[in-house]
Short mmCIF file of C-alpha atoms in Angstrom, two decimals:
data_model
loop_
_atom_site.label_atom_id
_atom_site.label_comp_id
_atom_site.label_asym_id
_atom_site.label_seq_id
_atom_site.Cartn_x
_atom_site.Cartn_y
_atom_site.Cartn_z
CA UNK O 1 98.39 219.61 211.04
CA UNK O 2 99.62 223.13 211.71
CA UNK O 3 97.44 225.57 214.06
CA UNK O 4 97.20 228.04 211.02
CA UNK O 5 95.77 225.67 208.77
CA UNK O 6 92.58 225.38 210.78
CA UNK O 7 91.77 229.08 210.84
CA UNK O 8 88.80 230.31 209.33
CA UNK O 9 89.59 231.64 205.62
CA UNK O 10 88.37 235.20 206.64
CA UNK O 11 91.18 235.41 209.41
CA UNK O 12 93.81 233.88 207.15
CA UNK O 13 93.03 236.15 204.50
CA UNK O 14 93.72 239.07 207.12
CA UNK O 15 96.87 237.47 208.25
CA UNK O 16 97.84 236.97 204.65
CA UNK O 17 97.20 241.13 203.71
CA UNK O 18 98.83 242.64 207.02
CA UNK O 19 101.96 240.29 206.85
CA UNK O 20 102.55 241.97 203.45
CA UNK O 21 105.51 244.33 203.33
CA UNK O 22 105.83 247.26 200.88
CA UNK O 23 109.01 246.89 200.31
CA UNK O 24 110.56 244.67 197.27
CA UNK O 25 113.58 243.29 196.83
CA UNK O 26 115.00 242.22 193.21
CA UNK O 27 115.68 238.48 192.83
CA UNK O 28 113.37 237.62 195.65
CA UNK O 29 110.32 235.72 195.06
CA UNK O 30 107.56 238.01 195.18
CA UNK O 31 105.29 237.57 199.01
CA UNK O 32 102.38 237.13 196.83
CA UNK O 33 103.73 234.10 195.10
CA UNK O 34 105.05 232.62 197.70
CA UNK O 35 101.76 232.53 200.08
CA UNK O 36 100.07 230.94 196.98
CA UNK O 37 102.25 228.21 196.86
CA UNK O 38 102.03 227.13 200.77
CA UNK O 39 98.87 224.55 200.30
CA UNK O 40 95.80 224.39 198.09
CA UNK O 41 93.96 226.67 201.02
CA UNK O 42 96.50 229.45 201.09
CA UNK O 43 96.29 229.63 197.02
CA UNK O 44 92.70 229.88 196.77
CA UNK O 45 92.61 232.49 199.35
CA UNK O 46 95.44 234.31 198.03
CA UNK O 47 94.04 234.02 194.04
CA UNK O 48 90.75 235.25 195.38
CA UNK O 49 92.57 238.58 196.66
CA UNK O 50 92.81 240.78 193.70
CA UNK O 51 94.60 243.85 195.36
CA UNK O 52 97.34 241.45 196.35
CA UNK O 53 98.54 241.35 192.35
CA UNK O 54 97.80 245.18 191.66
CA UNK O 55 101.60 245.84 192.67
CA UNK O 56 103.93 244.90 189.77
CA UNK O 57 107.62 245.43 189.93
CA UNK O 58 109.98 244.55 186.92
CA UNK O 59 113.90 244.79 187.28
CA UNK O 60 114.75 243.55 183.89
CA UNK O 61 113.54 242.28 180.26
CA UNK O 62 113.14 239.07 182.32
CA UNK O 63 110.53 239.77 184.37
CA UNK O 64 108.11 239.96 181.31
CA UNK O 65 107.28 236.48 181.97
CA UNK O 66 105.13 237.31 185.33
CA UNK O 67 103.35 240.85 184.26
CA UNK O 68 100.85 239.40 182.40
CA UNK O 69 99.80 236.60 185.27
CA UNK O 70 99.66 239.92 187.55
CA UNK O 71 97.54 241.93 185.30
CA UNK O 72 95.22 238.74 185.23
CA UNK O 73 95.03 237.94 188.61
CA UNK O 74 94.42 241.60 189.35
CA UNK O 75 90.90 241.61 187.99
CA UNK O 76 89.89 245.43 186.84
CA UNK O 77 91.98 247.07 189.93
CA UNK O 78 93.96 249.77 189.35
CA UNK O 79 97.70 249.06 188.72
CA UNK O 80 100.93 250.27 190.22
CA UNK O 81 104.03 249.84 188.41
CA UNK O 82 107.44 249.74 189.76
CA UNK O 83 110.41 249.44 186.66
CA UNK O 84 113.63 249.39 188.12
CA UNK O 85 116.46 248.28 185.80
CA UNK O 86 118.88 250.51 186.59
CA UNK O 87 121.19 247.84 187.75
CA UNK O 88 120.46 245.37 185.15
CA UNK O 89 121.45 248.08 182.66
CA UNK O 90 124.17 249.36 184.57
CA UNK O 91 125.68 245.46 184.28
CA UNK O 92 124.88 245.45 180.20
CA UNK O 93 126.55 248.84 179.01
CA UNK O 94 126.68 248.41 175.08
CA UNK O 95 125.41 250.96 173.61
CA UNK O 96 122.52 251.72 171.05
CA UNK O 97 120.32 248.97 172.87
CA UNK O 98 117.57 250.62 174.84
CA UNK O 99 115.05 250.48 172.07
CA UNK O 100 115.10 246.89 171.73
CA UNK O 101 115.09 246.51 175.72
CA UNK O 102 112.42 249.09 176.18
CA UNK O 103 110.01 247.58 173.87
CA UNK O 104 109.62 244.09 175.13
CA UNK O 105 109.87 245.36 178.88
CA UNK O 106 107.17 247.83 178.44
CA UNK O 107 105.03 246.07 175.63
CA UNK O 108 102.12 244.37 177.97
CA UNK O 109 102.13 247.48 180.41
CA UNK O 110 101.37 249.74 177.33
CA UNK O 111 97.90 247.37 176.82
CA UNK O 112 96.93 248.36 180.18
CA UNK O 113 97.69 251.99 180.31
CA UNK O 114 94.00 253.25 180.99
CA UNK O 115 94.17 250.93 184.54
CA UNK O 116 97.70 252.34 185.48
CA UNK O 117 97.13 254.19 188.63
CA UNK O 118 101.28 255.17 189.67
CA UNK O 119 104.09 254.52 187.47
CA UNK O 120 107.93 254.40 189.05
CA UNK O 121 110.84 254.11 186.30
CA UNK O 122 114.21 254.12 187.13
CA UNK O 123 116.80 253.51 184.37
CA UNK O 124 120.63 253.94 184.32
CA UNK O 125 120.96 255.59 180.68
CA UNK O 126 119.15 258.95 179.80
CA UNK O 127 118.26 257.45 176.21
CA UNK O 128 116.19 254.64 177.52
CA UNK O 129 114.27 256.84 179.92
CA UNK O 130 113.55 259.13 176.85
CA UNK O 131 112.36 256.04 174.83
CA UNK O 132 110.32 254.61 177.79
CA UNK O 133 108.48 257.95 177.61
CA UNK O 134 107.64 257.88 174.10
CA UNK O 135 105.29 255.07 174.72
CA UNK O 136 103.13 256.94 177.10
CA UNK O 137 102.52 259.97 174.26
CA UNK O 138 99.33 259.43 173.11
CA UNK O 139 97.81 256.70 174.78
CA UNK O 140 94.94 257.17 177.58
CA UNK O 141 95.78 257.03 181.16
CA UNK O 142 92.29 258.43 182.80
CA UNK O 143 93.45 257.03 186.39
CA UNK O 144 97.21 257.90 186.33
CA UNK O 145 97.74 259.75 189.85
CA UNK O 146 102.00 259.47 190.11
CA UNK O 147 104.81 259.50 187.13
CA UNK O 148 108.04 259.36 187.87
CA UNK O 149 110.78 258.31 185.90
CA UNK O 150 114.56 258.68 186.48
CA UNK O 151 118.17 258.04 185.16
CA UNK O 152 121.22 257.71 186.17
CA UNK O 153 123.22 259.82 183.46
CA UNK O 154 125.21 262.66 185.25
CA UNK O 155 124.83 266.33 183.62
CA UNK O 156 127.76 266.36 181.89
CA UNK O 157 126.67 263.05 179.85
CA UNK O 158 123.68 264.76 178.83
CA UNK O 159 123.01 264.17 175.38
CA UNK O 160 122.58 267.39 173.33
CA UNK O 161 120.05 265.95 170.89
CA UNK O 162 117.84 265.37 173.44
CA UNK O 163 117.77 269.48 173.64
CA UNK O 164 114.42 269.61 171.65
CA UNK O 165 110.99 270.03 173.55
CA UNK O 166 108.87 267.01 173.56
CA UNK O 167 105.49 266.25 175.22
CA UNK O 168 104.14 263.18 177.12
CA UNK O 169 100.42 262.38 178.12
CA UNK O 170 98.76 264.02 175.50
CA UNK O 171 95.59 262.13 176.18
CA UNK O 172 93.77 263.99 179.23
CA UNK O 173 95.50 262.83 182.63
CA UNK O 174 92.67 264.20 185.08
CA UNK O 175 94.02 262.62 187.92
CA UNK O 176 97.96 263.28 187.55
CA UNK O 177 98.85 265.20 190.61
CA UNK O 178 102.64 263.48 191.05
CA UNK O 179 105.44 264.14 188.13
CA UNK O 180 109.03 263.43 188.89
CA UNK O 181 111.59 263.51 185.94
CA UNK O 182 115.04 263.47 185.21
CA UNK O 183 114.50 264.81 181.74
CA UNK O 184 112.84 267.98 182.11
CA UNK O 185 112.24 268.76 178.11
CA UNK O 186 109.90 265.96 178.43
CA UNK O 187 106.57 267.26 180.73
CA UNK O 188 102.94 266.78 179.72
CA UNK O 189 101.66 270.10 178.05
CA UNK O 190 100.81 272.92 180.28
CA UNK O 191 96.81 272.08 179.77
CA UNK O 192 97.50 268.84 181.11
CA UNK O 193 99.42 269.83 184.56
CA UNK O 194 96.21 271.66 186.28
CA UNK O 195 95.61 268.95 188.92
CA UNK O 196 99.26 268.68 189.16
CA UNK O 197 100.44 269.12 192.86
CA UNK O 198 103.79 267.78 193.17
CA UNK O 199 106.25 268.66 190.70
CA UNK O 200 110.46 267.36 190.76
CA UNK O 201 111.73 269.10 187.54
CA UNK O 202 115.43 267.95 187.56
CA UNK O 203 118.07 267.71 185.17
CA UNK O 204 117.84 271.32 184.36
CA UNK O 205 120.29 272.11 181.80
CA UNK O 206 121.71 275.24 179.54
CA UNK O 207 122.29 272.95 176.66
CA UNK O 208 118.24 271.93 176.63
CA UNK O 209 115.66 274.04 175.02
CA UNK O 210 114.24 275.45 178.67
CA UNK O 211 114.69 279.30 179.03
CA UNK O 212 113.25 281.49 180.91
CA UNK O 213 109.58 282.39 178.88
CA UNK O 214 109.09 278.62 178.84
CA UNK O 215 110.40 277.83 182.30
CA UNK O 216 107.86 280.69 183.64
CA UNK O 217 105.19 279.56 181.36
CA UNK O 218 105.26 276.17 182.82
CA UNK O 219 105.13 276.44 186.37
CA UNK O 220 102.85 279.58 186.02
CA UNK O 221 100.42 277.18 184.47
CA UNK O 222 100.48 274.50 187.58
CA UNK O 223 98.77 276.38 190.02
CA UNK O 224 97.39 273.92 192.24
CA UNK O 225 101.41 273.07 192.62
CA UNK O 226 102.25 272.19 196.55
CA UNK O 227 105.82 270.50 196.31
CA UNK O 228 108.35 272.24 193.67
CA UNK O 229 112.12 270.36 193.67
CA UNK O 230 114.24 272.02 190.80
CA UNK O 231 117.18 270.64 189.85
CA UNK O 232 120.04 272.18 187.21
CA UNK O 233 120.40 275.33 185.69
CA UNK O 234 118.10 277.23 183.50
CA UNK O 235 119.84 279.19 180.31
CA UNK O 236 117.86 282.17 181.63
CA UNK O 237 119.93 284.74 179.72
CA UNK O 238 120.05 287.40 182.10
CA UNK O 239 120.41 288.00 185.59
CA UNK O 240 117.92 289.40 188.01
CA UNK O 241 118.90 293.07 187.62
CA UNK O 242 116.52 293.25 184.84
CA UNK O 243 113.68 291.65 186.19
CA UNK O 244 110.67 293.73 187.73
CA UNK O 245 110.46 294.58 191.39
CA UNK O 246 107.09 292.64 191.67
CA UNK O 247 106.33 289.05 190.99
CA UNK O 248 106.18 287.63 187.84
CA UNK O 249 103.59 284.89 188.67
CA UNK O 250 102.13 283.34 191.19
CA UNK O 251 101.64 279.92 192.82
CA UNK O 252 98.72 280.02 195.39
CA UNK O 253 99.04 276.70 196.77
CA UNK O 254 102.81 276.29 196.84
CA UNK O 255 104.08 275.09 200.44
CA UNK O 256 107.25 273.63 199.56
CA UNK O 257 110.22 274.85 197.33
CA UNK O 258 113.34 273.14 196.85
CA UNK O 259 116.52 273.90 194.60
CA UNK O 260 119.24 271.93 194.10
CA UNK O 261 122.64 272.30 192.48
CA UNK O 262 121.65 275.76 190.26
CA UNK O 263 122.25 278.79 192.54
CA UNK O 264 121.13 280.90 189.73
CA UNK O 265 117.95 278.99 189.15
CA UNK O 266 116.99 279.23 193.00
CA UNK O 267 117.78 283.03 193.04
CA UNK O 268 115.66 283.42 189.74
CA UNK O 269 113.02 281.66 190.84
CA UNK O 270 112.66 282.96 194.78
CA UNK O 271 112.56 286.28 193.05
CA UNK O 272 109.97 285.71 190.44
CA UNK O 273 107.54 283.94 192.34
CA UNK O 274 104.42 285.02 194.65
CA UNK O 275 103.99 282.25 197.32
CA UNK O 276 101.35 283.33 200.06
CA UNK O 277 101.06 279.83 201.47
CA UNK O 278 104.80 278.72 201.05
CA UNK O 279 105.84 277.61 204.51
CA UNK O 280 109.32 275.48 203.31
CA UNK O 281 112.60 276.54 201.47
CA UNK O 282 115.13 273.79 201.07
CA UNK O 283 118.39 275.26 199.54
CA UNK O 284 121.09 273.30 198.21
CA UNK O 285 123.07 274.92 195.86
CA UNK O 286 126.05 277.56 195.35
CA UNK O 287 125.44 280.74 197.48
CA UNK O 288 128.10 282.77 195.48
CA UNK O 289 125.80 285.09 193.63
CA UNK O 290 123.42 285.57 196.29
CA UNK O 291 125.31 288.83 197.90
CA UNK O 292 125.15 290.51 194.67
CA UNK O 293 122.21 289.50 193.26
CA UNK O 294 119.70 288.14 196.04
CA UNK O 295 119.70 289.18 199.42
CA UNK O 296 119.29 293.36 198.21
CA UNK O 297 116.79 292.46 195.88
CA UNK O 298 113.82 294.97 195.92
CA UNK O 299 111.74 291.70 195.25
CA UNK O 300 112.38 290.50 198.29
CA UNK O 301 111.16 293.36 200.71
CA UNK O 302 108.40 295.23 199.18
CA UNK O 303 107.07 297.82 201.14
CA UNK O 304 108.92 296.67 204.21
CA UNK O 305 106.87 293.20 204.31
CA UNK O 306 108.54 289.71 204.04
CA UNK O 307 107.67 287.84 200.46
CA UNK O 308 106.96 284.84 202.05
CA UNK O 309 104.94 285.75 205.11
CA UNK O 310 104.10 282.16 205.98
CA UNK O 311 107.65 280.59 205.69
CA UNK O 312 108.50 278.37 208.69
CA UNK O 313 111.03 275.97 207.74
CA UNK O 314 114.32 276.81 206.17
CA UNK O 315 117.10 274.33 205.15
CA UNK O 316 120.74 275.73 204.24
CA UNK O 317 123.53 273.68 203.04
CA UNK O 318 127.55 274.00 202.61
CA UNK O 319 128.79 277.38 203.26
CA UNK O 320 125.98 279.00 204.66
CA UNK O 321 127.12 280.47 208.05
CA UNK O 322 128.47 283.50 206.65
CA UNK O 323 125.33 284.64 205.28
CA UNK O 324 123.52 283.58 208.30
CA UNK O 325 122.45 287.60 208.88
CA UNK O 326 121.61 288.34 205.19
CA UNK O 327 119.15 285.29 205.48
CA UNK O 328 117.82 286.20 208.67
CA UNK O 329 116.49 289.92 206.99
CA UNK O 330 115.02 288.20 203.62
CA UNK O 331 113.29 285.50 205.79
CA UNK O 332 112.53 287.41 208.76
CA UNK O 333 109.13 285.01 209.54
CA UNK O 334 111.37 281.26 210.28
CA UNK O 335 111.07 279.56 213.31
CA UNK O 336 113.19 276.30 212.01
CA UNK O 337 116.40 276.98 210.70
CA UNK O 338 118.20 273.94 209.16
CA UNK O 339 122.01 273.48 208.84
CA UNK O 340 122.76 270.44 206.33
CA UNK O 341 126.32 269.72 205.63
CA UNK O 342 127.47 272.81 206.53
CA UNK O 343 130.96 274.28 207.20
CA UNK O 344 131.00 274.91 211.00
CA UNK O 345 133.96 277.50 210.79
CA UNK O 346 132.19 280.64 211.14
CA UNK O 347 130.18 279.75 213.65
CA UNK O 348 130.12 283.19 215.07
CA UNK O 349 128.15 284.52 212.34
CA UNK O 350 125.41 282.35 213.42
CA UNK O 351 125.42 283.56 216.78
CA UNK O 352 125.29 287.01 215.58
CA UNK O 353 122.21 286.36 213.32
CA UNK O 354 120.45 284.57 216.05
CA UNK O 355 120.92 286.93 218.95
CA UNK O 356 119.88 290.00 217.11
CA UNK O 357 118.12 289.60 213.96
CA UNK O 358 116.53 285.82 213.61
CA UNK O 359 114.63 286.05 216.81
CA UNK O 360 111.52 284.29 215.17
CA UNK O 361 113.53 281.15 215.05
CA UNK O 362 113.01 278.73 218.06
CA UNK O 363 114.62 275.53 216.66
CA UNK O 364 118.10 275.10 214.89
CA UNK O 365 118.73 271.29 213.33
CA UNK O 366 122.05 270.37 212.44
CA UNK O 367 122.63 267.10 210.86
CA UNK O 368 126.02 265.58 209.01
CA UNK O 369 128.80 267.79 210.02
CA UNK O 370 132.36 266.96 211.24
CA UNK O 371 132.45 266.25 214.86
CA UNK O 372 136.10 267.89 214.90
CA UNK O 373 134.32 270.90 214.73
CA UNK O 374 131.43 270.39 217.01
CA UNK O 375 133.27 272.34 219.99
CA UNK O 376 132.82 275.99 217.63
CA UNK O 377 129.73 274.85 217.37
CA UNK O 378 128.43 274.23 221.10
CA UNK O 379 130.14 277.37 221.77
CA UNK O 380 128.16 279.29 219.12
CA UNK O 381 125.09 277.40 220.65
CA UNK O 382 125.61 278.09 224.20
CA UNK O 383 125.76 281.85 223.51
CA UNK O 384 122.84 281.57 221.72
CA UNK O 385 120.66 279.81 224.20
CA UNK O 386 122.13 282.24 227.11
CA UNK O 387 121.13 285.36 225.10
CA UNK O 388 117.67 284.17 224.00
CA UNK O 389 116.74 283.13 227.33
CA UNK O 390 116.61 286.63 228.40
CA UNK O 391 114.51 287.88 225.44
CA UNK O 392 110.74 287.33 224.34
CA UNK O 393 111.28 284.07 222.23
CA UNK O 394 113.86 281.79 224.13
CA UNK O 395 115.16 278.82 222.13
CA UNK O 396 113.12 275.54 222.40
CA UNK O 397 115.07 272.90 220.87
CA UNK O 398 118.20 271.99 219.32
CA UNK O 399 117.78 268.97 216.86
CA UNK O 400 120.90 266.89 216.12
CA UNK O 401 121.74 263.47 214.21
CA UNK O 402 121.92 260.67 216.86
CA UNK O 403 125.54 260.23 216.34
CA UNK O 404 126.19 263.80 216.66
CA UNK O 405 123.78 264.23 220.04
CA UNK O 406 125.72 261.27 221.12
CA UNK O 407 129.02 262.90 220.78
CA UNK O 408 128.10 266.35 222.46
CA UNK O 409 126.52 264.30 225.51
CA UNK O 410 130.40 263.28 225.74
CA UNK O 411 131.74 266.77 226.23
CA UNK O 412 132.01 268.38 229.52
CA UNK O 413 132.38 271.93 229.03
CA UNK O 414 130.46 274.44 230.17
CA UNK O 415 129.04 275.50 226.82
CA UNK O 416 128.25 271.66 225.61
CA UNK O 417 126.21 271.62 228.78
CA UNK O 418 124.15 274.34 227.92
CA UNK O 419 123.28 272.78 224.80
CA UNK O 420 122.64 269.52 226.25
CA UNK O 421 120.01 271.02 228.12
CA UNK O 422 118.05 271.63 224.75
CA UNK O 423 119.23 268.73 222.50
CA UNK O 424 117.07 266.00 221.08
CA UNK O 425 117.53 263.41 218.35
CA UNK O 426 116.31 264.48 215.43
CA UNK O 427 112.88 262.60 213.92
CA UNK O 428 109.99 262.91 212.15
CA UNK O 429 107.97 263.53 215.32
CA UNK O 430 109.85 266.73 216.18
CA UNK O 431 110.46 267.85 212.88
CA UNK O 432 108.13 268.24 210.30
CA UNK O 433 109.68 269.75 207.29
CA UNK O 434 108.07 268.14 203.89
CA UNK O 435 111.47 267.54 202.32
CA UNK O 436 113.37 265.86 205.17
#
């Protein structure tokens, strides 16, 4: 017999627990099932640990065959469901099948919603996502902490008939802290969002029934919000010139804001909110309307004080370099600026902003840029490093992707050598931005 067969059950159970991977791969036998078929002893140990059976993965309607067994073996512990039918739906594209596929998939799940701690759903079609959400409308979910539902339908393919507002979780959800959705018209009612800390409100579209009033009402109701991610465009119907000079509502606990795709949505949100604890802003959107409607807006500089006094991290995408000086004026407290997939053609604009205006910045971060433009970047960074070395706040670090750092280290120009002294590999250890 093998040495492991002689181990005490207590020690063997610890080995089984710590050898388990957190990732699950489709079409592979789950870890807990494999360990339960090694021997009679292993099966007794595995079956005697209910927490091994609390994470239930479903990849198609065929997954239904083992759901009831997992539910039974997990005892009365809270359950975590991961329903990923993106691939199976994409392969089976015939329309009109959502309801027929959704109910068999979810029928066992809805019977134990009172035990569900987290629900993660990924579909290919939007109508399947909406159909699945309907099953959660009037059922109690007292333990639910996280609900995520996403789909692969592009904005241009959004069904206009889904523009009517609907609600999910009409029953109490006292533990719900995370809500991620690509179907923005289907949210819990405002009074059910009081404990929410993370909201991914994605898929916003002018064709949907979300206007300026209910957009503001929803966000102002979530006073516990810490992380907010917005994607798409809201049908506001006006530009910020008609907004009051002061903030329209306060998010007292918000620490991280991310705006994707919709430049207008980003402008209006930044002008409308007061967020005294906001530490991070991530702007992955067009800056075309920022000069006319954002940089000079009175909401961004009330009585000479920065609007977001706690702001430390700023992430800018695409054509951000030409606006570096303007961003420096509206966000003067930032210490870390991350240029992500940025066009490096106007590096001199960054150099000018860093020398004169943005003296609070001590760390610059660059990722996903074209290496053929790296020489322009190193020239600008060298000027920044040398100029700031004579001031009160010298640069502390230049953080780069590993590939880009390797490329710059191969350069032998004087400017490249200046950058190499401060250059480090970008990692979670040296960059604590919450969205990265």
